[in-house]
Amino acid sequence: MEMTRVNAKSNNSNAKTNGVKEKAKKIVRIQVSKTKKPFFFYLNLAKKYIKQGNDVELSALGMAIPTVVIISEILKSNGWAFEKNITTSTVAAKEDKEGREIPKAKLGVLLGKAGDMDQSTVDASLGKNADD
């Protein structure tokens, strides 16, 4: 599965606050594959979009689900993101040459930028620990 970018505007994208137009938030969907790209590619891609202030939705089918869980847990434990929503479902995927549909598990994790992300990034680059 390849990465797909989906733009979704917030409800108040045209609202003005103190005469300044608010920037519309985007939800970037990253479809994670177990075999096409290395694990760190998806981790760094998610980090990049979160740093830009976008929400990131990591989605996966079948055997790629543990990869999504690991990426989201790394982003949460390092203080880069927080979990907004988790969706689970089953989808019918054609696996055989006969065209039979086989149900596959699907997971979607929506992550938002953590409020203290900038400070945790600075601390990590300096090698400081949160307990110091």
mmCIF file of N, CA and C in Angstrom:
data_model
loop_
_atom_site.group_PDB
_atom_site.id
_atom_site.type_symbol
_atom_site.label_atom_id
_atom_site.label_comp_id
_atom_site.label_asym_id
_atom_site.label_seq_id
_atom_site.Cartn_x
_atom_site.Cartn_y
_atom_site.Cartn_z
ATOM 1 N N MET A 1 0.833 -1.170 0.000
ATOM 2 C CA MET A 1 0.000 0.000 0.000
ATOM 3 C C MET A 1 0.877 1.233 0.000
ATOM 4 N N GLU A 2 0.492 2.213 -0.731
ATOM 5 C CA GLU A 2 1.263 3.437 -0.834
ATOM 6 C C GLU A 2 0.659 4.509 0.055
ATOM 7 N N MET A 3 1.444 5.557 0.302
ATOM 8 C CA MET A 3 0.993 6.656 1.126
ATOM 9 C C MET A 3 0.005 7.502 0.344
ATOM 10 N N THR A 4 -1.091 7.876 0.974
ATOM 11 C CA THR A 4 -2.099 8.717 0.359
ATOM 12 C C THR A 4 -2.333 9.917 1.250
ATOM 13 N N ARG A 5 -2.456 11.072 0.646
ATOM 14 C CA ARG A 5 -2.683 12.281 1.426
ATOM 15 C C ARG A 5 -4.124 12.713 1.250
ATOM 16 N N VAL A 6 -4.819 12.902 2.358
ATOM 17 C CA VAL A 6 -6.216 13.307 2.337
ATOM 18 C C VAL A 6 -6.337 14.623 3.083
ATOM 19 N N ASN A 7 -6.945 15.598 2.459
ATOM 20 C CA ASN A 7 -7.139 16.893 3.098
ATOM 21 C C ASN A 7 -8.542 16.960 3.685
ATOM 22 N N ALA A 8 -8.625 17.332 4.939
ATOM 23 C CA ALA A 8 -9.916 17.521 5.588
ATOM 24 C C ALA A 8 -9.856 18.815 6.373
ATOM 25 N N LYS A 9 -10.762 19.707 6.081
ATOM 26 C CA LYS A 9 -10.764 20.998 6.763
ATOM 27 C C LYS A 9 -11.609 20.915 8.021
ATOM 28 N N SER A 10 -11.234 21.684 9.018
ATOM 29 C CA SER A 10 -12.006 21.729 10.245
ATOM 30 C C SER A 10 -13.265 22.558 10.014
ATOM 31 N N ASN A 11 -14.209 22.461 10.926
ATOM 32 C CA ASN A 11 -15.481 23.165 10.791
ATOM 33 C C ASN A 11 -15.324 24.676 10.800
ATOM 34 N N ASN A 12 -14.315 25.173 11.500
ATOM 35 C CA ASN A 12 -14.149 26.606 11.621
ATOM 36 C C ASN A 12 -12.997 27.122 10.770
ATOM 37 N N SER A 13 -12.815 26.550 9.582
ATOM 38 C CA SER A 13 -11.682 26.947 8.751
ATOM 39 C C SER A 13 -11.823 28.378 8.237
ATOM 40 N N ASN A 14 -13.047 28.877 8.118
ATOM 41 C CA ASN A 14 -13.239 30.241 7.643
ATOM 42 C C ASN A 14 -13.432 31.225 8.793
ATOM 43 N N ALA A 15 -13.404 30.749 10.021
ATOM 44 C CA ALA A 15 -13.605 31.615 11.177
ATOM 45 C C ALA A 15 -12.384 32.500 11.390
ATOM 46 N N LYS A 16 -12.651 33.708 11.869
ATOM 47 C CA LYS A 16 -11.558 34.626 12.153
ATOM 48 C C LYS A 16 -11.465 34.829 13.657
ATOM 49 N N THR A 17 -10.252 34.836 14.147
ATOM 50 C CA THR A 17 -10.003 35.104 15.549
ATOM 51 C C THR A 17 -9.129 36.345 15.627
ATOM 52 N N ASN A 18 -9.648 37.385 16.227
ATOM 53 C CA ASN A 18 -8.940 38.665 16.327
ATOM 54 C C ASN A 18 -8.472 39.170 14.960
ATOM 55 N N GLY A 19 -9.305 38.973 13.961
ATOM 56 C CA GLY A 19 -8.986 39.470 12.628
ATOM 57 C C GLY A 19 -8.018 38.612 11.846
ATOM 58 N N VAL A 20 -7.568 37.482 12.401
ATOM 59 C CA VAL A 20 -6.615 36.612 11.719
ATOM 60 C C VAL A 20 -7.333 35.330 11.333
ATOM 61 N N LYS A 21 -7.235 34.951 10.082
ATOM 62 C CA LYS A 21 -7.881 33.731 9.623
ATOM 63 C C LYS A 21 -7.113 32.512 10.137
ATOM 64 N N GLU A 22 -7.845 31.561 10.724
ATOM 65 C CA GLU A 22 -7.210 30.367 11.276
ATOM 66 C C GLU A 22 -6.796 29.428 10.147
ATOM 67 N N LYS A 23 -5.690 28.754 10.355
ATOM 68 C CA LYS A 23 -5.194 27.783 9.392
ATOM 69 C C LYS A 23 -6.008 26.497 9.528
ATOM 70 N N ALA A 24 -6.460 25.963 8.407
ATOM 71 C CA ALA A 24 -7.239 24.724 8.420
ATOM 72 C C ALA A 24 -6.320 23.550 8.720
ATOM 73 N N LYS A 25 -6.752 22.660 9.610
ATOM 74 C CA LYS A 25 -5.971 21.467 9.939
ATOM 75 C C LYS A 25 -6.197 20.407 8.876
ATOM 76 N N LYS A 26 -5.148 19.706 8.545
ATOM 77 C CA LYS A 26 -5.237 18.620 7.575
ATOM 78 C C LYS A 26 -5.051 17.302 8.303
ATOM 79 N N ILE A 27 -5.724 16.297 7.785
ATOM 80 C CA ILE A 27 -5.504 14.940 8.277
ATOM 81 C C ILE A 27 -4.750 14.199 7.179
ATOM 82 N N VAL A 28 -3.549 13.776 7.507
ATOM 83 C CA VAL A 28 -2.717 13.060 6.556
ATOM 84 C C VAL A 28 -2.847 11.577 6.843
ATOM 85 N N ARG A 29 -3.255 10.813 5.848
ATOM 86 C CA ARG A 29 -3.416 9.368 6.021
ATOM 87 C C ARG A 29 -2.178 8.667 5.486
ATOM 88 N N ILE A 30 -1.555 7.877 6.338
ATOM 89 C CA ILE A 30 -0.398 7.085 5.949
ATOM 90 C C ILE A 30 -0.823 5.626 5.997
ATOM 91 N N GLN A 31 -0.801 4.972 4.846
ATOM 92 C CA GLN A 31 -1.167 3.565 4.777
ATOM 93 C C GLN A 31 0.104 2.733 4.910
ATOM 94 N N VAL A 32 0.224 2.076 6.038
ATOM 95 C CA VAL A 32 1.445 1.358 6.382
ATOM 96 C C VAL A 32 1.421 -0.045 5.791
ATOM 97 N N SER A 33 2.547 -0.435 5.216
ATOM 98 C CA SER A 33 2.718 -1.776 4.666
ATOM 99 C C SER A 33 3.805 -2.498 5.445
ATOM 100 N N LYS A 34 3.677 -3.785 5.550
ATOM 101 C CA LYS A 34 4.677 -4.575 6.272
ATOM 102 C C LYS A 34 5.919 -4.804 5.422
ATOM 103 N N THR A 35 5.769 -4.822 4.097
ATOM 104 C CA THR A 35 6.881 -5.235 3.249
ATOM 105 C C THR A 35 7.423 -4.159 2.303
ATOM 106 N N LYS A 36 6.657 -3.131 1.983
ATOM 107 C CA LYS A 36 7.095 -2.203 0.936
ATOM 108 C C LYS A 36 8.161 -1.210 1.375
ATOM 109 N N LYS A 37 8.049 -0.691 2.579
ATOM 110 C CA LYS A 37 9.007 0.293 3.077
ATOM 111 C C LYS A 37 9.486 -0.125 4.465
ATOM 112 N N PRO A 38 10.669 0.340 4.861
ATOM 113 C CA PRO A 38 11.133 0.017 6.215
ATOM 114 C C PRO A 38 10.304 0.725 7.284
ATOM 115 N N PHE A 39 10.342 0.156 8.464
ATOM 116 C CA PHE A 39 9.582 0.662 9.611
ATOM 117 C C PHE A 39 9.888 2.134 9.885
ATOM 118 N N PHE A 40 11.166 2.515 9.846
ATOM 119 C CA PHE A 40 11.553 3.881 10.195
ATOM 120 C C PHE A 40 11.094 4.898 9.164
ATOM 121 N N PHE A 41 10.833 4.467 7.937
ATOM 122 C CA PHE A 41 10.288 5.372 6.929
ATOM 123 C C PHE A 41 8.947 5.918 7.390
ATOM 124 N N TYR A 42 8.057 5.030 7.859
ATOM 125 C CA TYR A 42 6.732 5.450 8.309
ATOM 126 C C TYR A 42 6.817 6.273 9.593
ATOM 127 N N LEU A 43 7.728 5.914 10.491
ATOM 128 C CA LEU A 43 7.906 6.659 11.728
ATOM 129 C C LEU A 43 8.364 8.086 11.444
ATOM 130 N N ASN A 44 9.377 8.239 10.612
ATOM 131 C CA ASN A 44 9.883 9.575 10.288
ATOM 132 C C ASN A 44 8.879 10.383 9.480
ATOM 133 N N LEU A 45 8.109 9.728 8.622
ATOM 134 C CA LEU A 45 7.086 10.416 7.843
ATOM 135 C C LEU A 45 5.986 10.961 8.760
ATOM 136 N N ALA A 46 5.548 10.146 9.698
ATOM 137 C CA ALA A 46 4.535 10.588 10.655
ATOM 138 C C ALA A 46 5.056 11.738 11.504
ATOM 139 N N LYS A 47 6.308 11.639 11.945
ATOM 140 C CA LYS A 47 6.927 12.706 12.738
ATOM 141 C C LYS A 47 6.965 14.012 11.958
ATOM 142 N N LYS A 48 7.314 13.920 10.687
ATOM 143 C CA LYS A 48 7.412 15.101 9.829
ATOM 144 C C LYS A 48 6.066 15.824 9.735
ATOM 145 N N TYR A 49 4.996 15.069 9.481
ATOM 146 C CA TYR A 49 3.682 15.692 9.348
ATOM 147 C C TYR A 49 3.167 16.224 10.679
ATOM 148 N N ILE A 50 3.471 15.538 11.767
ATOM 149 C CA ILE A 50 3.034 16.014 13.084
ATOM 150 C C ILE A 50 3.752 17.320 13.434
ATOM 151 N N LYS A 51 5.038 17.417 13.110
ATOM 152 C CA LYS A 51 5.787 18.649 13.366
ATOM 153 C C LYS A 51 5.198 19.830 12.605
ATOM 154 N N GLN A 52 4.611 19.567 11.434
ATOM 155 C CA GLN A 52 3.988 20.619 10.638
ATOM 156 C C GLN A 52 2.631 21.029 11.192
ATOM 157 N N GLY A 53 2.164 20.352 12.217
ATOM 158 C CA GLY A 53 0.898 20.699 12.852
ATOM 159 C C GLY A 53 -0.289 19.943 12.298
ATOM 160 N N ASN A 54 -0.064 18.973 11.432
ATOM 161 C CA ASN A 54 -1.152 18.182 10.864
ATOM 162 C C ASN A 54 -1.486 17.005 11.768
ATOM 163 N N ASP A 55 -2.736 16.548 11.681
ATOM 164 C CA ASP A 55 -3.102 15.294 12.313
ATOM 165 C C ASP A 55 -2.689 14.172 11.369
ATOM 166 N N VAL A 56 -2.289 13.039 11.935
ATOM 167 C CA VAL A 56 -1.832 11.903 11.135
ATOM 168 C C VAL A 56 -2.699 10.704 11.460
ATOM 169 N N GLU A 57 -3.218 10.064 10.417
ATOM 170 C CA GLU A 57 -3.942 8.816 10.592
ATOM 171 C C GLU A 57 -3.089 7.695 10.016
ATOM 172 N N LEU A 58 -2.670 6.792 10.879
ATOM 173 C CA LEU A 58 -1.927 5.606 10.455
ATOM 174 C C LEU A 58 -2.935 4.488 10.254
ATOM 175 N N SER A 59 -2.947 3.890 9.065
ATOM 176 C CA SER A 59 -3.882 2.792 8.829
ATOM 177 C C SER A 59 -3.135 1.601 8.257
ATOM 178 N N ALA A 60 -3.647 0.404 8.583
ATOM 179 C CA ALA A 60 -2.993 -0.827 8.138
ATOM 180 C C ALA A 60 -4.008 -1.944 8.035
ATOM 181 N N LEU A 61 -3.658 -2.907 7.198
ATOM 182 C CA LEU A 61 -4.446 -4.127 7.040
ATOM 183 C C LEU A 61 -3.613 -5.330 7.477
ATOM 184 N N GLY A 62 -4.265 -6.287 8.109
ATOM 185 C CA GLY A 62 -3.660 -7.584 8.393
ATOM 186 C C GLY A 62 -2.359 -7.554 9.167
ATOM 187 N N MET A 63 -1.300 -8.081 8.552
ATOM 188 C CA MET A 63 -0.014 -8.244 9.226
ATOM 189 C C MET A 63 0.715 -6.924 9.472
ATOM 190 N N ALA A 64 0.256 -5.827 8.906
ATOM 191 C CA ALA A 64 0.894 -4.527 9.128
ATOM 192 C C ALA A 64 0.366 -3.827 10.383
ATOM 193 N N ILE A 65 -0.649 -4.387 11.014
ATOM 194 C CA ILE A 65 -1.253 -3.761 12.196
ATOM 195 C C ILE A 65 -0.244 -3.607 13.342
ATOM 196 N N PRO A 66 0.582 -4.613 13.668
ATOM 197 C CA PRO A 66 1.558 -4.408 14.742
ATOM 198 C C PRO A 66 2.531 -3.255 14.463
ATOM 199 N N THR A 67 2.847 -3.026 13.192
ATOM 200 C CA THR A 67 3.731 -1.914 12.839
ATOM 201 C C THR A 67 3.093 -0.577 13.189
ATOM 202 N N VAL A 68 1.797 -0.429 12.906
ATOM 203 C CA VAL A 68 1.077 0.800 13.244
ATOM 204 C C VAL A 68 1.037 1.002 14.751
ATOM 205 N N VAL A 69 0.812 -0.076 15.487
ATOM 206 C CA VAL A 69 0.762 0.019 16.952
ATOM 207 C C VAL A 69 2.118 0.459 17.501
ATOM 208 N N ILE A 70 3.195 -0.112 16.995
ATOM 209 C CA ILE A 70 4.532 0.247 17.462
ATOM 210 C C ILE A 70 4.849 1.706 17.139
ATOM 211 N N ILE A 71 4.539 2.145 15.926
ATOM 212 C CA ILE A 71 4.812 3.535 15.535
ATOM 213 C C ILE A 71 4.032 4.498 16.415
ATOM 214 N N SER A 72 2.746 4.230 16.633
ATOM 215 C CA SER A 72 1.945 5.140 17.455
ATOM 216 C C SER A 72 2.425 5.155 18.901
ATOM 217 N N GLU A 73 2.844 4.016 19.431
ATOM 218 C CA GLU A 73 3.348 3.972 20.807
ATOM 219 C C GLU A 73 4.677 4.718 20.936
ATOM 220 N N ILE A 74 5.539 4.631 19.941
ATOM 221 C CA ILE A 74 6.800 5.381 19.975
ATOM 222 C C ILE A 74 6.519 6.880 19.961
ATOM 223 N N LEU A 75 5.616 7.312 19.091
ATOM 224 C CA LEU A 75 5.290 8.732 18.994
ATOM 225 C C LEU A 75 4.662 9.244 20.299
ATOM 226 N N LYS A 76 3.818 8.422 20.930
ATOM 227 C CA LYS A 76 3.184 8.835 22.185
ATOM 228 C C LYS A 76 4.173 8.842 23.343
ATOM 229 N N SER A 77 5.006 7.819 23.438
ATOM 230 C CA SER A 77 5.910 7.720 24.595
ATOM 231 C C SER A 77 7.011 8.777 24.556
ATOM 232 N N ASN A 78 7.386 9.237 23.364
ATOM 233 C CA ASN A 78 8.401 10.284 23.260
ATOM 234 C C ASN A 78 7.810 11.687 23.326
ATOM 235 N N GLY A 79 6.488 11.797 23.469
ATOM 236 C CA GLY A 79 5.854 13.092 23.635
ATOM 237 C C GLY A 79 5.636 13.862 22.347
ATOM 238 N N TRP A 80 5.690 13.195 21.206
ATOM 239 C CA TRP A 80 5.478 13.884 19.934
ATOM 240 C C TRP A 80 4.011 13.963 19.564
ATOM 241 N N ALA A 81 3.212 12.996 20.007
ATOM 242 C CA ALA A 81 1.814 12.945 19.594
ATOM 243 C C ALA A 81 0.941 12.415 20.721
ATOM 244 N N PHE A 82 -0.356 12.630 20.561
ATOM 245 C CA PHE A 82 -1.326 12.017 21.456
ATOM 246 C C PHE A 82 -2.405 11.363 20.595
ATOM 247 N N GLU A 83 -3.035 10.374 21.164
ATOM 248 C CA GLU A 83 -4.014 9.566 20.453
ATOM 249 C C GLU A 83 -5.372 10.262 20.471
ATOM 250 N N LYS A 84 -5.956 10.471 19.305
ATOM 251 C CA LYS A 84 -7.277 11.088 19.223
ATOM 252 C C LYS A 84 -8.380 10.060 19.023
ATOM 253 N N ASN A 85 -8.113 9.061 18.201
ATOM 254 C CA ASN A 85 -9.156 8.108 17.853
ATOM 255 C C ASN A 85 -8.525 6.801 17.367
ATOM 256 N N ILE A 86 -9.207 5.696 17.654
ATOM 257 C CA ILE A 86 -8.796 4.394 17.137
ATOM 258 C C ILE A 86 -10.021 3.755 16.492
ATOM 259 N N THR A 87 -9.854 3.264 15.265
ATOM 260 C CA THR A 87 -10.944 2.571 14.593
ATOM 261 C C THR A 87 -10.478 1.184 14.183
ATOM 262 N N THR A 88 -11.362 0.212 14.361
ATOM 263 C CA THR A 88 -11.083 -1.154 13.923
ATOM 264 C C THR A 88 -12.248 -1.620 13.071
ATOM 265 N N SER A 89 -11.928 -2.432 12.078
ATOM 266 C CA SER A 89 -12.977 -2.989 11.231
ATOM 267 C C SER A 89 -12.411 -4.186 10.485
ATOM 268 N N THR A 90 -13.279 -4.859 9.757
ATOM 269 C CA THR A 90 -12.841 -5.909 8.851
ATOM 270 C C THR A 90 -13.268 -5.520 7.450
ATOM 271 N N VAL A 91 -12.401 -5.774 6.500
ATOM 272 C CA VAL A 91 -12.694 -5.480 5.108
ATOM 273 C C VAL A 91 -12.515 -6.753 4.294
ATOM 274 N N ALA A 92 -13.225 -6.830 3.183
ATOM 275 C CA ALA A 92 -13.112 -7.995 2.304
ATOM 276 C C ALA A 92 -12.023 -7.713 1.270
ATOM 277 N N ALA A 93 -11.011 -8.556 1.245
ATOM 278 C CA ALA A 93 -9.906 -8.389 0.304
ATOM 279 C C ALA A 93 -9.835 -9.617 -0.596
ATOM 280 N N LYS A 94 -9.580 -9.386 -1.882
ATOM 281 C CA LYS A 94 -9.456 -10.501 -2.819
ATOM 282 C C LYS A 94 -8.027 -11.022 -2.758
ATOM 283 N N GLU A 95 -7.877 -12.263 -2.368
ATOM 284 C CA GLU A 95 -6.566 -12.878 -2.198
ATOM 285 C C GLU A 95 -6.291 -13.937 -3.262
ATOM 286 N N ASP A 96 -7.304 -14.674 -3.641
ATOM 287 C CA ASP A 96 -7.116 -15.807 -4.536
ATOM 288 C C ASP A 96 -7.290 -15.406 -5.991
ATOM 289 N N LYS A 97 -6.823 -16.291 -6.872
ATOM 290 C CA LYS A 97 -7.008 -16.066 -8.305
ATOM 291 C C LYS A 97 -8.471 -16.226 -8.704
ATOM 292 N N GLU A 98 -9.197 -17.021 -7.929
ATOM 293 C CA GLU A 98 -10.619 -17.222 -8.218
ATOM 294 C C GLU A 98 -11.444 -15.998 -7.853
ATOM 295 N N GLY A 99 -10.873 -15.072 -7.117
ATOM 296 C CA GLY A 99 -11.588 -13.855 -6.748
ATOM 297 C C GLY A 99 -12.384 -13.972 -5.464
ATOM 298 N N ARG A 100 -12.081 -15.014 -4.686
ATOM 299 C CA ARG A 100 -12.775 -15.139 -3.399
ATOM 300 C C ARG A 100 -12.354 -14.010 -2.479
ATOM 301 N N GLU A 101 -13.293 -13.525 -1.715
ATOM 302 C CA GLU A 101 -12.993 -12.451 -0.770
ATOM 303 C C GLU A 101 -12.700 -13.052 0.597
ATOM 304 N N ILE A 102 -11.602 -12.589 1.176
ATOM 305 C CA ILE A 102 -11.180 -13.046 2.495
ATOM 306 C C ILE A 102 -11.245 -11.854 3.434
ATOM 307 N N PRO A 103 -11.871 -12.002 4.604
ATOM 308 C CA PRO A 103 -11.927 -10.868 5.534
ATOM 309 C C PRO A 103 -10.554 -10.579 6.141
ATOM 310 N N LYS A 104 -10.204 -9.300 6.184
ATOM 311 C CA LYS A 104 -8.939 -8.876 6.787
ATOM 312 C C LYS A 104 -9.223 -7.815 7.838
ATOM 313 N N ALA A 105 -8.439 -7.820 8.890
ATOM 314 C CA ALA A 105 -8.570 -6.821 9.936
ATOM 315 C C ALA A 105 -7.968 -5.505 9.460
ATOM 316 N N LYS A 106 -8.604 -4.394 9.838
ATOM 317 C CA LYS A 106 -8.116 -3.065 9.489
ATOM 318 C C LYS A 106 -8.058 -2.234 10.771
ATOM 319 N N LEU A 107 -6.963 -1.491 10.935
ATOM 320 C CA LEU A 107 -6.787 -0.633 12.098
ATOM 321 C C LEU A 107 -6.443 0.767 11.633
ATOM 322 N N GLY A 108 -7.058 1.754 12.247
ATOM 323 C CA GLY A 108 -6.736 3.151 11.979
ATOM 324 C C GLY A 108 -6.497 3.873 13.291
ATOM 325 N N VAL A 109 -5.374 4.588 13.398
ATOM 326 C CA VAL A 109 -5.041 5.334 14.611
ATOM 327 C C VAL A 109 -4.846 6.785 14.206
ATOM 328 N N LEU A 110 -5.661 7.687 14.785
ATOM 329 C CA LEU A 110 -5.560 9.112 14.507
ATOM 330 C C LEU A 110 -4.748 9.764 15.613
ATOM 331 N N LEU A 111 -3.654 10.421 15.228
ATOM 332 C CA LEU A 111 -2.757 11.064 16.180
ATOM 333 C C LEU A 111 -2.728 12.568 15.935
ATOM 334 N N GLY A 112 -2.641 13.325 17.018
ATOM 335 C CA GLY A 112 -2.500 14.770 16.936
ATOM 336 C C GLY A 112 -1.203 15.209 17.563
ATOM 337 N N LYS A 113 -0.798 16.431 17.259
ATOM 338 C CA LYS A 113 0.454 16.966 17.792
ATOM 339 C C LYS A 113 0.301 17.235 19.286
ATOM 340 N N ALA A 114 1.265 16.742 20.048
ATOM 341 C CA ALA A 114 1.264 16.970 21.492
ATOM 342 C C ALA A 114 1.653 18.411 21.780
ATOM 343 N N GLY A 115 1.118 18.979 22.836
ATOM 344 C CA GLY A 115 1.384 20.367 23.170
ATOM 345 C C GLY A 115 2.828 20.632 23.531
ATOM 346 N N ASP A 116 3.514 19.675 24.161
ATOM 347 C CA ASP A 116 4.894 19.874 24.591
ATOM 348 C C ASP A 116 5.883 19.200 23.648
ATOM 349 N N MET A 117 5.487 19.005 22.394
ATOM 350 C CA MET A 117 6.348 18.318 21.440
ATOM 351 C C MET A 117 7.633 19.080 21.186
ATOM 352 N N ASP A 118 7.562 20.390 21.057
ATOM 353 C CA ASP A 118 8.742 21.176 20.736
ATOM 354 C C ASP A 118 9.802 21.049 21.831
ATOM 355 N N GLN A 119 9.388 21.061 23.081
ATOM 356 C CA GLN A 119 10.332 20.947 24.185
ATOM 357 C C GLN A 119 10.922 19.548 24.255
ATOM 358 N N SER A 120 10.091 18.518 24.012
ATOM 359 C CA SER A 120 10.616 17.150 24.078
ATOM 360 C C SER A 120 11.593 16.883 22.943
ATOM 361 N N THR A 121 11.387 17.522 21.794
ATOM 362 C CA THR A 121 12.319 17.366 20.678
ATOM 363 C C THR A 121 13.660 17.991 21.019
ATOM 364 N N VAL A 122 13.646 19.151 21.667
ATOM 365 C CA VAL A 122 14.877 19.822 22.070
ATOM 366 C C VAL A 122 15.607 18.982 23.116
ATOM 367 N N ASP A 123 14.867 18.463 24.099
ATOM 368 C CA ASP A 123 15.474 17.647 25.143
ATOM 369 C C ASP A 123 16.091 16.382 24.555
ATOM 370 N N ALA A 124 15.408 15.752 23.607
ATOM 371 C CA ALA A 124 15.929 14.534 23.002
ATOM 372 C C ALA A 124 17.196 14.816 22.201
ATOM 373 N N SER A 125 17.237 15.956 21.532
ATOM 374 C CA SER A 125 18.427 16.269 20.737
ATOM 375 C C SER A 125 19.619 16.607 21.625
ATOM 376 N N LEU A 126 19.356 17.119 22.839
ATOM 377 C CA LEU A 126 20.429 17.426 23.769
ATOM 378 C C LEU A 126 20.818 16.222 24.623
ATOM 379 N N GLY A 127 20.036 15.154 24.521
ATOM 380 C CA GLY A 127 20.350 13.940 25.281
ATOM 381 C C GLY A 127 19.857 14.004 26.708
ATOM 382 N N LYS A 128 18.935 14.920 26.998
ATOM 383 C CA LYS A 128 18.405 15.031 28.358
ATOM 384 C C LYS A 128 17.275 14.034 28.548
ATOM 385 N N ASN A 129 17.085 13.642 29.780
ATOM 386 C CA ASN A 129 16.010 12.766 30.143
ATOM 387 C C ASN A 129 14.894 13.591 30.767
ATOM 388 N N ALA A 130 13.655 13.128 30.719
ATOM 389 C CA ALA A 130 12.539 13.880 31.275
ATOM 390 C C ALA A 130 12.655 13.977 32.802
ATOM 391 N N ASP A 131 13.358 13.016 33.432
ATOM 392 C CA ASP A 131 13.483 13.016 34.880
ATOM 393 C C ASP A 131 14.579 13.946 35.370
ATOM 394 N N ASP A 132 15.490 14.392 34.499
ATOM 395 C CA ASP A 132 16.608 15.259 34.912
ATOM 396 C C ASP A 132 16.142 16.627 35.333
#
